[in-house]
Amino acid sequence: MIAEQHRPSLDDLLNEMRARRWTVHTFGPENAPELVCAAIHWGDRCSDVLILRSENQATAFRSVRVGVREDLFAPNQVLWQYHGRPEWTVRAVLTIPAPGDHGAPSGLETAHPLCRVPVELRQRATVRQAGLVQSPSWAIR
């Protein structure tokens, strides 16, 4: 009999993001944000971004940094993107190869509209350096 492999929970995956020092952006009221996003920057080359929309929907992408005016939450083109349930989306963004490594995404593609955070939602933002302070309320079971 083959032992069943442990699949990390969403909390485990968010803890891994904390350990890797992702910066967290929450949009909306601090005590009940409408969106929770996280990003990690790979020098001046690109950034990996996660957008947690609900318990059923998340988006992750690797954006190209074209300069200081590049809008992290409104990319036109991305090197990689994934849309799905939060557990799978976080797992996907944590396992893509680092820029420059073998197998790292390198071809530009048009960013899906889900890669954008609406400007009106960004009027109320909180940024926390170095990790998620708290998991989204819907992620805690």
XYZ file of C-alpha atoms in Angstrom:
141
model
C 0.000 0.000 0.000
C 1.327 3.437 -0.926
C 1.157 6.007 1.859
C -0.957 9.015 1.010
C 1.213 12.083 0.528
C 0.422 15.036 2.808
C -1.026 17.939 0.847
C -0.391 21.261 2.549
C -3.477 23.199 3.608
C -4.056 26.796 2.561
C -2.795 27.897 5.991
C 0.394 25.845 5.487
C 0.912 27.490 2.106
C 0.282 30.989 3.485
C 2.783 30.245 6.260
C 5.309 29.319 3.582
C 4.693 32.698 1.935
C 5.358 34.340 5.312
C 8.620 32.432 5.613
C 9.644 33.565 2.126
C 8.955 37.184 3.127
C 6.179 38.085 0.681
C 4.783 41.617 1.081
C 1.035 41.700 1.741
C -1.402 44.287 0.392
C -4.981 44.356 1.677
C -7.619 46.375 -0.130
C -10.695 47.685 1.632
C -11.324 48.091 5.359
C -8.430 46.670 7.390
C -10.711 44.512 9.563
C -12.632 43.122 6.549
C -10.597 43.527 3.352
C -12.257 42.867 0.008
C -9.026 41.506 -1.468
C -5.800 40.189 -0.017
C -2.778 40.279 -2.300
C 0.823 39.289 -1.802
C 3.907 39.994 -3.879
C 7.565 39.144 -3.960
C 10.015 41.029 -6.132
C 12.840 39.374 -8.031
C 15.204 42.333 -8.104
C 14.346 44.741 -10.883
C 13.358 41.979 -13.329
C 9.912 40.786 -12.316
C 7.491 40.149 -9.458
C 5.288 37.246 -8.462
C 1.823 38.340 -7.371
C -1.036 36.492 -5.654
C -4.594 37.854 -5.499
C -6.960 36.081 -3.075
C -10.509 37.029 -4.072
C -12.597 34.490 -2.155
C -12.488 30.972 -0.778
C -13.089 29.740 -4.334
C -11.104 32.128 -6.508
C -7.505 33.275 -6.639
C -5.090 34.508 -9.281
C -1.317 34.399 -9.446
C 1.023 35.786 -12.059
C 4.610 36.757 -12.759
C 4.724 40.330 -13.977
C 7.481 41.954 -15.968
C 9.007 45.016 -14.355
C 9.513 47.508 -17.139
C 10.338 50.458 -14.936
C 9.335 52.339 -11.849
C 5.964 53.234 -13.364
C 4.901 49.628 -13.823
C 1.616 49.044 -11.968
C 1.972 45.816 -10.027
C -1.799 45.333 -9.839
C -2.674 46.217 -13.437
C -0.299 44.338 -15.736
C -0.833 44.333 -19.484
C 1.496 41.418 -20.063
C 2.746 38.658 -17.805
C 5.280 35.863 -18.053
C 2.995 33.345 -16.348
C -0.514 33.282 -14.874
C -2.747 30.858 -13.024
C -6.382 31.169 -11.954
C -8.193 28.731 -9.676
C -8.962 27.753 -6.108
C -6.707 29.445 -3.538
C -4.930 26.241 -2.431
C -3.931 25.346 -5.986
C -3.090 28.915 -6.940
C -0.801 29.476 -3.948
C 0.840 26.099 -4.537
C 1.402 27.005 -8.198
C 2.999 30.397 -7.510
C 5.263 28.922 -4.819
C 6.558 26.220 -7.149
C 7.332 28.082 -10.372
C 11.076 28.252 -10.991
C 12.874 31.449 -10.024
C 13.688 33.858 -12.860
C 16.730 32.635 -14.743
C 16.386 29.053 -13.471
C 15.756 26.166 -15.844
C 12.045 26.025 -16.681
C 11.292 29.573 -15.532
C 8.563 31.263 -17.588
C 10.059 33.455 -20.301
C 7.417 34.157 -22.948
C 5.157 37.175 -22.598
C 1.397 36.690 -22.779
C -1.578 38.998 -22.416
C -2.656 39.295 -18.799
C -6.151 38.002 -18.045
C -8.501 40.654 -16.551
C -8.374 38.714 -13.246
C -4.725 39.828 -12.945
C -5.982 43.348 -12.224
C -7.138 44.917 -8.987
C -9.701 47.648 -9.771
C -8.363 51.166 -9.137
C -11.373 52.084 -6.991
C -10.613 49.159 -4.674
C -7.032 50.360 -4.239
C -8.111 53.646 -2.658
C -7.997 51.953 0.747
C -4.884 49.831 0.994
C -2.728 48.501 3.796
C 0.765 47.181 3.076
C 2.586 44.842 5.433
C 6.188 44.005 4.724
C 7.566 40.529 5.218
C 4.602 38.262 5.372
C 0.946 37.802 6.004
C 0.046 38.899 9.488
C -3.246 37.055 9.395
C -4.900 34.664 6.974
C -8.082 35.910 5.291
C -11.080 35.152 7.535
C -12.571 32.783 4.961
C -9.323 30.769 4.928
C -9.504 29.973 8.633
C -11.503 26.866 9.344
